[in-house]
Tab-separated table of C-alpha atoms in Angstrom:
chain	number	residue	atom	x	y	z
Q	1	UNK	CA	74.785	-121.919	47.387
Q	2	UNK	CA	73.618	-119.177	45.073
Q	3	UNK	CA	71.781	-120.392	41.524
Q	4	UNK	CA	74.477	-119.416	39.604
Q	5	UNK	CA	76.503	-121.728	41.204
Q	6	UNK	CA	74.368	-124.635	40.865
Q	7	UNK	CA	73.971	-123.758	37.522
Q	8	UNK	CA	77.472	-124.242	36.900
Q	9	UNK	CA	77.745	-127.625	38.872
Q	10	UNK	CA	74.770	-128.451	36.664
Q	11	UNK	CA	76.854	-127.853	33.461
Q	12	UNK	CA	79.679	-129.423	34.416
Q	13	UNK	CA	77.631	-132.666	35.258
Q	14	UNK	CA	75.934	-132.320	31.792
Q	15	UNK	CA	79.267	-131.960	30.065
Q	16	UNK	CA	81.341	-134.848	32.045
Q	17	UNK	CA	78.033	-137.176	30.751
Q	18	UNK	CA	78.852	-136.005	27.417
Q	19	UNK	CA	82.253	-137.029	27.293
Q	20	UNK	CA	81.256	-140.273	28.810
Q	21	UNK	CA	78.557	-140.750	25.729
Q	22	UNK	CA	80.913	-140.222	23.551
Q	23	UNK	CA	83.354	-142.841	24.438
Q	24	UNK	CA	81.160	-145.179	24.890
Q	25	UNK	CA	83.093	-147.012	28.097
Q	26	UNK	CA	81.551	-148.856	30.676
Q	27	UNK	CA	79.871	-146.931	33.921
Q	28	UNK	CA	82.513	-144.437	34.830
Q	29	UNK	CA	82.240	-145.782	38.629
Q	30	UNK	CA	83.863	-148.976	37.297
Q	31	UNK	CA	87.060	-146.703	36.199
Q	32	UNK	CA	90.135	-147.552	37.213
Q	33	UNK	CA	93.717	-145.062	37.287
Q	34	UNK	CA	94.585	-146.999	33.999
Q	35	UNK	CA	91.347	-145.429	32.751
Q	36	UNK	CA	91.779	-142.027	33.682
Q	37	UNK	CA	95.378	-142.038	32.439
Q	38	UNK	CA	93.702	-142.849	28.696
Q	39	UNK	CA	91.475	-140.673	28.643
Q	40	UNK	CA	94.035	-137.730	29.505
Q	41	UNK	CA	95.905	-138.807	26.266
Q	42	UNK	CA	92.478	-138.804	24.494
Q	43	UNK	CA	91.556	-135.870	25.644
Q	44	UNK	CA	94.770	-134.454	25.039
Q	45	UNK	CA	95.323	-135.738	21.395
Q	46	UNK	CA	91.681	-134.430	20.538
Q	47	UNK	CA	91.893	-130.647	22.216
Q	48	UNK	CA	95.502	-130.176	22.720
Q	49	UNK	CA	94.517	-129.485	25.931
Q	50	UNK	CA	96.631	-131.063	28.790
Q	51	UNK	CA	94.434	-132.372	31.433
Q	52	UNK	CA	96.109	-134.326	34.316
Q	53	UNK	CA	94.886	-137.381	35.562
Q	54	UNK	CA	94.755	-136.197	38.864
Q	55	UNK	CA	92.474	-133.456	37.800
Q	56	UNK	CA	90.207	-135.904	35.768
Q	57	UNK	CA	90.089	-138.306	38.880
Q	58	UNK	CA	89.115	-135.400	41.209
Q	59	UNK	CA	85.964	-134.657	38.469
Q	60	UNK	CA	84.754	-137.693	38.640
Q	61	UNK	CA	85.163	-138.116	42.274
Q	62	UNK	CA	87.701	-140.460	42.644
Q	63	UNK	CA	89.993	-138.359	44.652
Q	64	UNK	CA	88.288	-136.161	47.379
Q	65	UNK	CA	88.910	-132.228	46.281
Q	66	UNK	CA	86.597	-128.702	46.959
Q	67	UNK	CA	88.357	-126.477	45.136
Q	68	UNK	CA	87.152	-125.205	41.327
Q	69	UNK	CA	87.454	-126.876	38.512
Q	70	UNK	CA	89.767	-124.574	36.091
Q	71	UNK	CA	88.870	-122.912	32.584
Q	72	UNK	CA	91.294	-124.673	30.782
Q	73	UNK	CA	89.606	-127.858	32.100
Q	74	UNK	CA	86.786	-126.446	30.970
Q	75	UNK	CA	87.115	-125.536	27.572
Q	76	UNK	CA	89.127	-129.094	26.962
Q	77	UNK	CA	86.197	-131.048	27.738
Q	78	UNK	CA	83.843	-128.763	25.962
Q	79	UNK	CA	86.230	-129.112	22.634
Q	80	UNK	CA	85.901	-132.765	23.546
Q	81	UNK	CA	82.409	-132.940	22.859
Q	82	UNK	CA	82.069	-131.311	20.132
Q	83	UNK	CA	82.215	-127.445	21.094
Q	84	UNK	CA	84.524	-124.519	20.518
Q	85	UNK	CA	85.213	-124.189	24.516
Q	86	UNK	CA	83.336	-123.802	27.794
Q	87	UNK	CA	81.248	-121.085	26.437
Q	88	UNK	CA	80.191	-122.329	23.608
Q	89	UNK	CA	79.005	-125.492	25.290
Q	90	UNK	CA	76.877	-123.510	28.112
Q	91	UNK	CA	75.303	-121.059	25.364
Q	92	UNK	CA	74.331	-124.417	23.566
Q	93	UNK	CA	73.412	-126.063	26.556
Q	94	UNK	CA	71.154	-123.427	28.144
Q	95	UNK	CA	70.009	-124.129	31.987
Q	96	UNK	CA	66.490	-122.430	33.154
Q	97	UNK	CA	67.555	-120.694	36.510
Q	98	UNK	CA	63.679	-120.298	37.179
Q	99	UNK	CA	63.735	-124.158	37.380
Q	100	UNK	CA	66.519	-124.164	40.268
Q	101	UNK	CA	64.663	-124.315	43.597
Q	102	UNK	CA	65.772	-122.070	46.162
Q	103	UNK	CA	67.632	-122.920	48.930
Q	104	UNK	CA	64.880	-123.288	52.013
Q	105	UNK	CA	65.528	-120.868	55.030
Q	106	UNK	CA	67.081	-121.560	58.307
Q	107	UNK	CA	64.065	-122.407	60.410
Q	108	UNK	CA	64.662	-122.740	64.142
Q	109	UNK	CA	63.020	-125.994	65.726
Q	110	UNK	CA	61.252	-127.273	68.680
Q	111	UNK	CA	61.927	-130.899	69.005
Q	112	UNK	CA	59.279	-131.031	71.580
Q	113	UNK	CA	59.367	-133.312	74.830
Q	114	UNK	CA	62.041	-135.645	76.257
Q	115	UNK	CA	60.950	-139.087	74.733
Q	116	UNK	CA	60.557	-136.820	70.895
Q	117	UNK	CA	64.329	-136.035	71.491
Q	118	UNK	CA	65.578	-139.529	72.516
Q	119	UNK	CA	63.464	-141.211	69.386
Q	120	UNK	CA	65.621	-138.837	67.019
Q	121	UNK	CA	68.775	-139.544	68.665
Q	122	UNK	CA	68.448	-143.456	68.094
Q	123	UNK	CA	67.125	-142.541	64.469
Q	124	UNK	CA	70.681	-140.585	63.901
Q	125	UNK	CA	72.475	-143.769	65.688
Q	126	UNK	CA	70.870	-145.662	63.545
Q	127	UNK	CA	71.687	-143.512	60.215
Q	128	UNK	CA	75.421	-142.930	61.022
Q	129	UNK	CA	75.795	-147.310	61.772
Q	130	UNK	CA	74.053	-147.729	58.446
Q	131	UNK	CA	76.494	-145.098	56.772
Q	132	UNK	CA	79.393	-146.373	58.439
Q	133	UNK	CA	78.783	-150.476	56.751
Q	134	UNK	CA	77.816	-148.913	53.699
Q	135	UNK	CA	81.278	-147.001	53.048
Q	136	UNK	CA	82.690	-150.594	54.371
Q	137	UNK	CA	80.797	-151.862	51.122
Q	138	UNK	CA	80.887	-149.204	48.705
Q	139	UNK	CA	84.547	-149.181	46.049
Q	140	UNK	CA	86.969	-147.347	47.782
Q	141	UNK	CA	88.473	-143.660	46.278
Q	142	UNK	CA	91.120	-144.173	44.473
Q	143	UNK	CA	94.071	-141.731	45.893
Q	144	UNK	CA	96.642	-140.049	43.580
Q	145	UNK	CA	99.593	-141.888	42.638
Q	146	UNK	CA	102.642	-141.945	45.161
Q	147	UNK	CA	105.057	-138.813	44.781
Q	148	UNK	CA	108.476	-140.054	43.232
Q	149	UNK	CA	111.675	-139.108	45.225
Q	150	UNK	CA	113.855	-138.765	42.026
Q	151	UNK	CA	116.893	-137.159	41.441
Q	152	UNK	CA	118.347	-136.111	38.062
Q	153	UNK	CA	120.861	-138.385	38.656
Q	154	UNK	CA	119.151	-141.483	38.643
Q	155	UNK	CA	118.049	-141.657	35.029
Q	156	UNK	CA	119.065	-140.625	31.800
Q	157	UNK	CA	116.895	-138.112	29.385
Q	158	UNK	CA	118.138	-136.354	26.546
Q	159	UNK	CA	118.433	-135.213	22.604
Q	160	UNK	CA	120.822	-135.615	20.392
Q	161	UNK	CA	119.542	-133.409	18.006
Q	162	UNK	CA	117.656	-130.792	19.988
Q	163	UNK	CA	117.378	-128.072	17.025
Q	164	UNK	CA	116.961	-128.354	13.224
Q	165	UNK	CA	114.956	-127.483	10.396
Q	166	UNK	CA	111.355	-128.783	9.593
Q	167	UNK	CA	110.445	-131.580	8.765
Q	168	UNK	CA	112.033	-132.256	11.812
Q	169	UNK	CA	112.977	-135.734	13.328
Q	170	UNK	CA	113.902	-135.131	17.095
Q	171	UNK	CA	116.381	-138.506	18.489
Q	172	UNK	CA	115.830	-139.308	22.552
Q	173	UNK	CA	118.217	-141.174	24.076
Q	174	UNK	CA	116.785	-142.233	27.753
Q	175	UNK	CA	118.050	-144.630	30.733
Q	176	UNK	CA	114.916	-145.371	33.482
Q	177	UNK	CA	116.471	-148.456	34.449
Q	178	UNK	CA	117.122	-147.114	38.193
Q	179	UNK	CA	113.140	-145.698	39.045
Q	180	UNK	CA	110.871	-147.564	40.906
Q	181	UNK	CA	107.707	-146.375	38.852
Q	182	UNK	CA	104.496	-148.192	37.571
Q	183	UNK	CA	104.348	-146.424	34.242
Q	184	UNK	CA	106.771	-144.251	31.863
Q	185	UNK	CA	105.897	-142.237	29.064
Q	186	UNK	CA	107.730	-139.119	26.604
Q	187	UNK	CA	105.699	-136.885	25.519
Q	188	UNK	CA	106.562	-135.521	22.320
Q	189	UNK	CA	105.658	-134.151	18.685
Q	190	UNK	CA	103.577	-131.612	17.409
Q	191	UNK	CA	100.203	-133.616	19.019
Q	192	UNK	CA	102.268	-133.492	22.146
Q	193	UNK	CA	101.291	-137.170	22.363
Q	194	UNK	CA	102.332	-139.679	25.369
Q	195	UNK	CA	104.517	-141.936	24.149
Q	196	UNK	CA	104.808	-145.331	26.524
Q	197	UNK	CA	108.006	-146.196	26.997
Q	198	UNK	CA	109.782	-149.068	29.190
Q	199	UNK	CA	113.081	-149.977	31.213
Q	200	UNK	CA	113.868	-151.884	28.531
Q	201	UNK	CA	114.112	-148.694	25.901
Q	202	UNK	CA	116.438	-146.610	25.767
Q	203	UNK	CA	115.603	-144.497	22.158
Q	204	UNK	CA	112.793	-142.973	20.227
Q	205	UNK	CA	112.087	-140.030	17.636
Q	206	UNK	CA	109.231	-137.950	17.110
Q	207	UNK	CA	108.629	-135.783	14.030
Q	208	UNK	CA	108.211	-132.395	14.593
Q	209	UNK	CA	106.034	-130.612	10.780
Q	210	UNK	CA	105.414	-127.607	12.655
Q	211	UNK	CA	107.737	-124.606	13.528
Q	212	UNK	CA	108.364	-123.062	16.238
Q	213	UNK	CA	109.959	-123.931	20.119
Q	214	UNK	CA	109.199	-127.019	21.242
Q	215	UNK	CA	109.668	-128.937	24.292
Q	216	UNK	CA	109.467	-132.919	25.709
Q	217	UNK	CA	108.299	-134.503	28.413
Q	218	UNK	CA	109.523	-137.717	30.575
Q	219	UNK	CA	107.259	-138.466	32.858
Q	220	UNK	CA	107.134	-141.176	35.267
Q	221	UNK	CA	103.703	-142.205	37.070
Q	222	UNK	CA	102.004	-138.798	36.830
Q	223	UNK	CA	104.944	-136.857	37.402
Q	224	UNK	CA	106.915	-135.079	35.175
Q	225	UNK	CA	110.529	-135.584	35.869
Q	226	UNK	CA	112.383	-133.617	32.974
Q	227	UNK	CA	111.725	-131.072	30.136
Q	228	UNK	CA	114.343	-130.666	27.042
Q	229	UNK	CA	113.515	-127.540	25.269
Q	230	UNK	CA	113.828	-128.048	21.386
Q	231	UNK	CA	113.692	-125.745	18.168
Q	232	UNK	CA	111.892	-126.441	14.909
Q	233	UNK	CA	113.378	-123.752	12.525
Q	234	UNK	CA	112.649	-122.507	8.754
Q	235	UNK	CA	115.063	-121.760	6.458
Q	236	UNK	CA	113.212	-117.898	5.960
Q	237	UNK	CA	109.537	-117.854	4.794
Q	238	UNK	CA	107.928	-120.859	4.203
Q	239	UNK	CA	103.685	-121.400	3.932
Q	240	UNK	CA	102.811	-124.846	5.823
Q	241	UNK	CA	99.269	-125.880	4.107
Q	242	UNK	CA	97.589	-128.122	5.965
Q	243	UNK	CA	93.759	-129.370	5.258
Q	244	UNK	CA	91.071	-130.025	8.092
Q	245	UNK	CA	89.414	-132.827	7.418
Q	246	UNK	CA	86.714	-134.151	9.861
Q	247	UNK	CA	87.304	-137.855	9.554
Q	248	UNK	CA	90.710	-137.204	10.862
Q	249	UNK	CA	91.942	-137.020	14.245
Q	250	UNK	CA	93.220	-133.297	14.653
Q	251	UNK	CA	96.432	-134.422	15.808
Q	252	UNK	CA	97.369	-136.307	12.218
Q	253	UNK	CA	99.132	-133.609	9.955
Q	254	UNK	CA	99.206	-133.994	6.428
Q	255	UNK	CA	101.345	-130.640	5.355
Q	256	UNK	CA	102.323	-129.161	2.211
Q	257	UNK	CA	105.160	-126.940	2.345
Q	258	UNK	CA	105.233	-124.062	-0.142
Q	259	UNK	CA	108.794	-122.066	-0.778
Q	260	UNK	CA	111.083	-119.752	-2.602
Q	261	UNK	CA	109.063	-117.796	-5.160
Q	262	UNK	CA	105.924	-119.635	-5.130
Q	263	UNK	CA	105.291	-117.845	-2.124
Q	264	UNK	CA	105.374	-114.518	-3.443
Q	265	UNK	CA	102.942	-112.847	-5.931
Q	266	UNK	CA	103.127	-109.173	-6.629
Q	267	UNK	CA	105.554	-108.052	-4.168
Q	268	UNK	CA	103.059	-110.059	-1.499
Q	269	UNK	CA	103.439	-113.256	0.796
Q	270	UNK	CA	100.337	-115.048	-0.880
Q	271	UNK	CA	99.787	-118.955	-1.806
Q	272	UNK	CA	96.571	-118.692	-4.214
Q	273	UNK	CA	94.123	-121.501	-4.838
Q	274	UNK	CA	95.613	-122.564	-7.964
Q	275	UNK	CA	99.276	-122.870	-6.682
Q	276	UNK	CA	97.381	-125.393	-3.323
Q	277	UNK	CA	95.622	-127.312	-6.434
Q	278	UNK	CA	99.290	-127.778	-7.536
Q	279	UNK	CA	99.555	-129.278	-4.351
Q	280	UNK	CA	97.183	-131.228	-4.314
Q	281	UNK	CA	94.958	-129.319	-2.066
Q	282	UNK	CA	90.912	-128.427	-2.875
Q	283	UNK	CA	89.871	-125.058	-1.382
Q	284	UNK	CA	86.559	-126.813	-2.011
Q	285	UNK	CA	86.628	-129.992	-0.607
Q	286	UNK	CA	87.777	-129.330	2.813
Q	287	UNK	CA	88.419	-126.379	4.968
Q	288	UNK	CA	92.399	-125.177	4.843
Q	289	UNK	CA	94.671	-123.245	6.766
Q	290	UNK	CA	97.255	-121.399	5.305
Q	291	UNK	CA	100.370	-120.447	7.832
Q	292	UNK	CA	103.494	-118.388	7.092
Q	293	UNK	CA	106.124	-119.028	9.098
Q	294	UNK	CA	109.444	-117.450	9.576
Q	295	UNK	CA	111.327	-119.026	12.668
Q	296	UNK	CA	114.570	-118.219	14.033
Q	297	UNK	CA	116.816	-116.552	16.209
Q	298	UNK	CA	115.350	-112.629	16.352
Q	299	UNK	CA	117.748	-111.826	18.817
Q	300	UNK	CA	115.430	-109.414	20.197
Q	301	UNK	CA	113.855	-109.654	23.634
Q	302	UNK	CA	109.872	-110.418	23.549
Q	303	UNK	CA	109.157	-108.475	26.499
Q	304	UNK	CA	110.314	-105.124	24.908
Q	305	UNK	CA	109.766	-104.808	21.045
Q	306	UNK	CA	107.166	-103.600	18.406
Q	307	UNK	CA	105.685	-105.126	15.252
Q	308	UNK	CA	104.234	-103.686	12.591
Q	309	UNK	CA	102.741	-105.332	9.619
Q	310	UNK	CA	99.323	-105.284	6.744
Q	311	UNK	CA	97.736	-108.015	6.031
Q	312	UNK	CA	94.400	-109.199	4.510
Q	313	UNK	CA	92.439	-112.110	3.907
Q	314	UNK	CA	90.017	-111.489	0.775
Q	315	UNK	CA	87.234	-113.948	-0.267
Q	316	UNK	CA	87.848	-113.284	-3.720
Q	317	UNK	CA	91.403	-114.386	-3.405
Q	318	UNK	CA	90.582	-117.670	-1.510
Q	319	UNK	CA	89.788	-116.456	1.885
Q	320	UNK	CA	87.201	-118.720	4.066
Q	321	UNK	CA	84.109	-116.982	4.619
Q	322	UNK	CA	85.277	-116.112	8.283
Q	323	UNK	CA	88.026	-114.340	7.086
Q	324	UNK	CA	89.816	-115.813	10.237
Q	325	UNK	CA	93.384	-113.954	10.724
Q	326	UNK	CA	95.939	-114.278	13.475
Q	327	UNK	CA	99.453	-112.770	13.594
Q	328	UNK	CA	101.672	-114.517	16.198
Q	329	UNK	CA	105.083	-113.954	17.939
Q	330	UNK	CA	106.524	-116.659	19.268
Q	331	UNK	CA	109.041	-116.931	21.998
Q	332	UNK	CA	110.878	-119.337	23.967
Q	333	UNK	CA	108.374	-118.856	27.004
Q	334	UNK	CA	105.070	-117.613	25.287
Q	335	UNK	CA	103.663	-116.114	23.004
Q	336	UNK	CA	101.011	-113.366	21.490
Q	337	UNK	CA	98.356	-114.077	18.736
Q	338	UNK	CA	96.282	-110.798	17.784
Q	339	UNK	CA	93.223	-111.698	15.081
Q	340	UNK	CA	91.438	-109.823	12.852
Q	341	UNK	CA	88.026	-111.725	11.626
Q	342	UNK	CA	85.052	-111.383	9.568
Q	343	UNK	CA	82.481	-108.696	12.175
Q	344	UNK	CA	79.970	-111.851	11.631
Q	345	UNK	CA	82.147	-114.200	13.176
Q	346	UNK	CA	83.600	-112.068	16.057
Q	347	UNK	CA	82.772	-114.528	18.687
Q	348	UNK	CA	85.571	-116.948	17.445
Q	349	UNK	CA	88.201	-114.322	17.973
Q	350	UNK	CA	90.360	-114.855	20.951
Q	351	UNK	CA	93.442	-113.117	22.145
Q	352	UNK	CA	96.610	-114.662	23.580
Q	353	UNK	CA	99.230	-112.099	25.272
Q	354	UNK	CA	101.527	-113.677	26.911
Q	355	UNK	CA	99.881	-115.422	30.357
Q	356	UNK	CA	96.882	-113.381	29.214
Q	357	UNK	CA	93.618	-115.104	27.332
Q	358	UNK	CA	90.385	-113.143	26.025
Q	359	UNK	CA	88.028	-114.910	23.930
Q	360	UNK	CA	85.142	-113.113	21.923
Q	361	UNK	CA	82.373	-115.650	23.367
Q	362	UNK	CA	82.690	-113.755	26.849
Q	363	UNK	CA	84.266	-110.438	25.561
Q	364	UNK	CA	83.292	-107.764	23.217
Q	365	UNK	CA	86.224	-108.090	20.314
Q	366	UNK	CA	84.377	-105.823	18.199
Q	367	UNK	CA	87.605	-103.954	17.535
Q	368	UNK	CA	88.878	-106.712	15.590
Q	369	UNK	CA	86.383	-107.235	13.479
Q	370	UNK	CA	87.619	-106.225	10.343
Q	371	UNK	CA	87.018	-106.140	6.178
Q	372	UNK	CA	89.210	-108.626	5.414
Q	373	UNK	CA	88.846	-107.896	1.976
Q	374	UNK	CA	90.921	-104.544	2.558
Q	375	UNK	CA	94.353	-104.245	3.433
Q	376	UNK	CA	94.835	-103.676	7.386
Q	377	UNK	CA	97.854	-102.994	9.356
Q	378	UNK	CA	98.532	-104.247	12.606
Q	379	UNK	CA	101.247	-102.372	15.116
Q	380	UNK	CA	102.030	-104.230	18.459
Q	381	UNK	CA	104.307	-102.456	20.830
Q	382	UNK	CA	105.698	-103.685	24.123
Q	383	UNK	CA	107.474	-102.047	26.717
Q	384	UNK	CA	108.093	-104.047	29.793
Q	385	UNK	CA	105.472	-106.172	29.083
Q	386	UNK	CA	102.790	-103.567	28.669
Q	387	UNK	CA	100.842	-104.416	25.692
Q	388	UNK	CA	99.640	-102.122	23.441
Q	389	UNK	CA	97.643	-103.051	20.152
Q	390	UNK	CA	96.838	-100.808	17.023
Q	391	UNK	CA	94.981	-101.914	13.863
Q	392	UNK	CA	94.377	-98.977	11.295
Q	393	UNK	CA	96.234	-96.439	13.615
Q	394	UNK	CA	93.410	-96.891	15.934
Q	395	UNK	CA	94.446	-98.729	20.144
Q	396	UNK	CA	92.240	-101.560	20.394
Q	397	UNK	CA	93.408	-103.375	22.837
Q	398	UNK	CA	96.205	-102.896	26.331
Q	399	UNK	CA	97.072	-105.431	28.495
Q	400	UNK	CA	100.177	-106.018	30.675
Q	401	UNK	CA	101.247	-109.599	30.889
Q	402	UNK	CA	103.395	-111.117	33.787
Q	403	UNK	CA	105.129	-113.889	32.667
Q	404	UNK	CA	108.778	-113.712	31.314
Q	405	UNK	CA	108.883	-113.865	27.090
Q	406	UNK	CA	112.345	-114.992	26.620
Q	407	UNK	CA	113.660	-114.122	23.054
Q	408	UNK	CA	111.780	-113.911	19.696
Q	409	UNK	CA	112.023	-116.749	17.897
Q	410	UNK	CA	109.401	-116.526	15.058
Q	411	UNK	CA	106.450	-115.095	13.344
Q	412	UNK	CA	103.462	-117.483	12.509
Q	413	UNK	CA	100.239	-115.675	10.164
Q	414	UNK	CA	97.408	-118.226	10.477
Q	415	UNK	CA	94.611	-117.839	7.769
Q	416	UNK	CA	91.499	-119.692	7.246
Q	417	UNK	CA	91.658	-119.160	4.040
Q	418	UNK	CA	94.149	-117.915	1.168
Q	419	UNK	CA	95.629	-114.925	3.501
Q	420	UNK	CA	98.201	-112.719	2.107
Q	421	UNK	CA	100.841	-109.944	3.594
Q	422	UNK	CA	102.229	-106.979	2.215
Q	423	UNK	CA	105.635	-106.287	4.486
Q	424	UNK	CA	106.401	-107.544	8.259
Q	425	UNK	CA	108.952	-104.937	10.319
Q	426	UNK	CA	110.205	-105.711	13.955
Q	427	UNK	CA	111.736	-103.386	15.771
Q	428	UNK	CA	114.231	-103.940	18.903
Q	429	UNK	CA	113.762	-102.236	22.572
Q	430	UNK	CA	115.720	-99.121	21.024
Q	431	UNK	CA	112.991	-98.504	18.585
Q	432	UNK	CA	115.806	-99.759	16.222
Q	433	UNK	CA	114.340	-101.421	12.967
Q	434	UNK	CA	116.069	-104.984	12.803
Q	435	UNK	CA	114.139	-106.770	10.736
Q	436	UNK	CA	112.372	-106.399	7.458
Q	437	UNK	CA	110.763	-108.381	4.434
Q	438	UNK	CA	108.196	-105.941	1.731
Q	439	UNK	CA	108.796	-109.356	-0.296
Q	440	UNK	CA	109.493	-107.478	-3.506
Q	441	UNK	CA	111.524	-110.400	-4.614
Q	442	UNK	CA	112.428	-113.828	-3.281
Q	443	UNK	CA	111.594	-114.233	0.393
Q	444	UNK	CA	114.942	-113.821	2.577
């Protein structure tokens, strides 16, 4: 095994004792599956990560497995403890390769005479009997939970509301009665939270404050049995305001929508800090997000399109000193985010296109570091998937993603900060302009 590599199983080690520090259980070879199964939800809830309990049983070697453990694993339990993903957590977590020992070379042996050899053999005898009572002794693995032979048929899972407008209060009606499972649960709502339920349920809402698609989950043991697509629309622009503050969990939202012409100021799409105070919202006392959201039927197919749209994030106007800026299009199977950040803080950039993730602690972003105090416009085009970004007229990034878009359904514009936007145009597979918004009056 090369350094590297123990390096990494080092790291790992180090990060799994974190997250057992920092909840504080009893010794993790005293967990159960119950226990594994909470701390997926807690690890979900924290990271909006989804980690499976399989996966987390297979870390802590409770179900035998060689392969690698996966990035999104990775970063989850780095966010977890207190880091912005795997990366972060290594670079703040250095290990000393000149401290790893190398491995010893193969050195042929001469066991020597007869009675040498036959003293060696009883030692191994006597090894492998010892091994053999102590694995008689020792808590047995744990093995993953029994597959369920369902069919559709056999239960009951469904919405009777699966689209409307946010707020949005989504209705599950649900028969379970017929499978033979230890545990049921929906996941739901914008945390994406497990929700136990039992045979003797058959409703339950979620609130959905956040547009976009959506989805549910029933799942039954660890196995996920059906998933009801859903829709959380806007009724045209709206700005969702929502404040970070550290002695909440991440996954309880406390919005403030902002509409109609408070949203627009100078022929812009800009909240300013004195229409959030009106809301009850400090740019001062807490860090703030400020998303515009537009979320609909586009009717325009998100593996074939173009965007084009200026945008800027000024620190005179209530931007965070990051400057943090991501455009999103969201569709009913993915998604792209494209960010343009404060050059100090490039490192936090990352890049979403489609199936494809790039994050500036592993990958120069340098091209989207940006003034945010100027004006910058953005063009996206994609043509059968092939990726092509411009910011300032100038290709920064191409990519080709493989996984299927679906349809447009929305833009999101995520600022740290009070971000603003001068005009958003999208443009079909024809090169065909089909949808515009310079906000020179009321948003439409």
């Amino acid at each position: 095994m090369e350094k590297t590599e123990i390096a990494e199983k080092n790291y790992i080690q180090l990060c799994m004792t974190m997250v057992e520090k920092k909840l504080g259980w009893p010794d993790s070879n005293t967990w159960r599956h119950r226990d594994f199964v909470k701390l997926s939800d807690i690890i979900s809830e924290k990271t909006k990560i989804q980690v499976s309990v399989t996966t987390l049983k297979r870390l802590w070697g409770k179900v035998s497995y060689e392969g690698n453990v996966g990035p999104n694993t990775l970063d989850a339990l780095s966010i977890f403890t207190g880091y912005e993903d795997w990366m972060d957590f290594k670079s703040n977590n250095p290990v000393n390769l000149q401290h790893i020992p190398d491995l010893a070379p193969v050195i042929k042996r001469h066991f020597g005479s007869p009675a040498r050899i036959l003293a060696i053999a009883g030692g191994i005898a006597i090894l492998a009997g010892s091994i053999f009572w102590l694995t008689k002794l020792l808590p047995k693995i744990e093995t993953i939970s029994r597959v369920l032979n369902v069919n559709e048929k056999d239960f009951i899972f469904e919405s009777e509301n699966p689209k409307g407008p946010v707020p949005f209060a989504v209705k599950f009606n649900f028969d379970i009665s017929k499978i033979d499972a230890d545990s049921f649960f929906i996941r739901a709502g914008d945390s994406f939270k497990k929700f136990p339920v039992t045979k003797k349920n058959n409703f339950l809402t979620r609130i959905y404050f956040i547009p976009g698609p959506k989805y549910a989950l029933l799942i039954a043991n660890d196995q996920e049995l059906k998933k009801i697509p859903l829709f959380a629309y806007t009724n045209g622009w709206i700005a969702l305001v929502s404040a970070i503050n550290p002695n909440l969990p991440k996954d309880i939202i406390h919005p403030r929508y902002i509409t109609g012409d408070s949203l627009i100021s100078n022929n812009r799409l800009y909240v300013s800090p004195q229409e959030l105070a009106k809301n009850q919202l400090s740019v001062l006392s807490n860090p703030f997000h400020v998303n515009y959201f537009n979320v609909k039927h586009f009717n325009v197919d998100g593996n074939n399109f173009a965007l084009r749209t200026r945008i800027k994030n000024n620190v005179r106007e209530g931007g965070d000193v990051c400057q943090k800026s991501n455009v999103s299009i969201m569709c009913n199977e993915g998604y792209i985010t494209i960010p343009m950040i404060n050059p100090g803080c490039i490192a936090l950039a990352k890049v979403y296109i489609g199936d494809i993730y790039i994050n500036g602690w592993t990958t120069d972003l340098s091209a989207f570091a940006k003034d945010m105090n100027q004006w910058h416009e953005l063009y996206i085009r994609i043509k059968d998937k092939n990726t092509k970004i411009f910011i300032d007229g100038q290709p920064v990034i191409e990519r080709t993603f493989t996984n299927n878009m679906g349809e447009i359904l929305g833009f999101r514009f995520e600022f740290q900060g009070c971000g603003s936007i001068d005009y958003v145009k999208l443009y079909d597979h024809h090169e065909q302009l089909v949808y515009e918004d310079d906000f020179g009056g009321a948003a439409n």
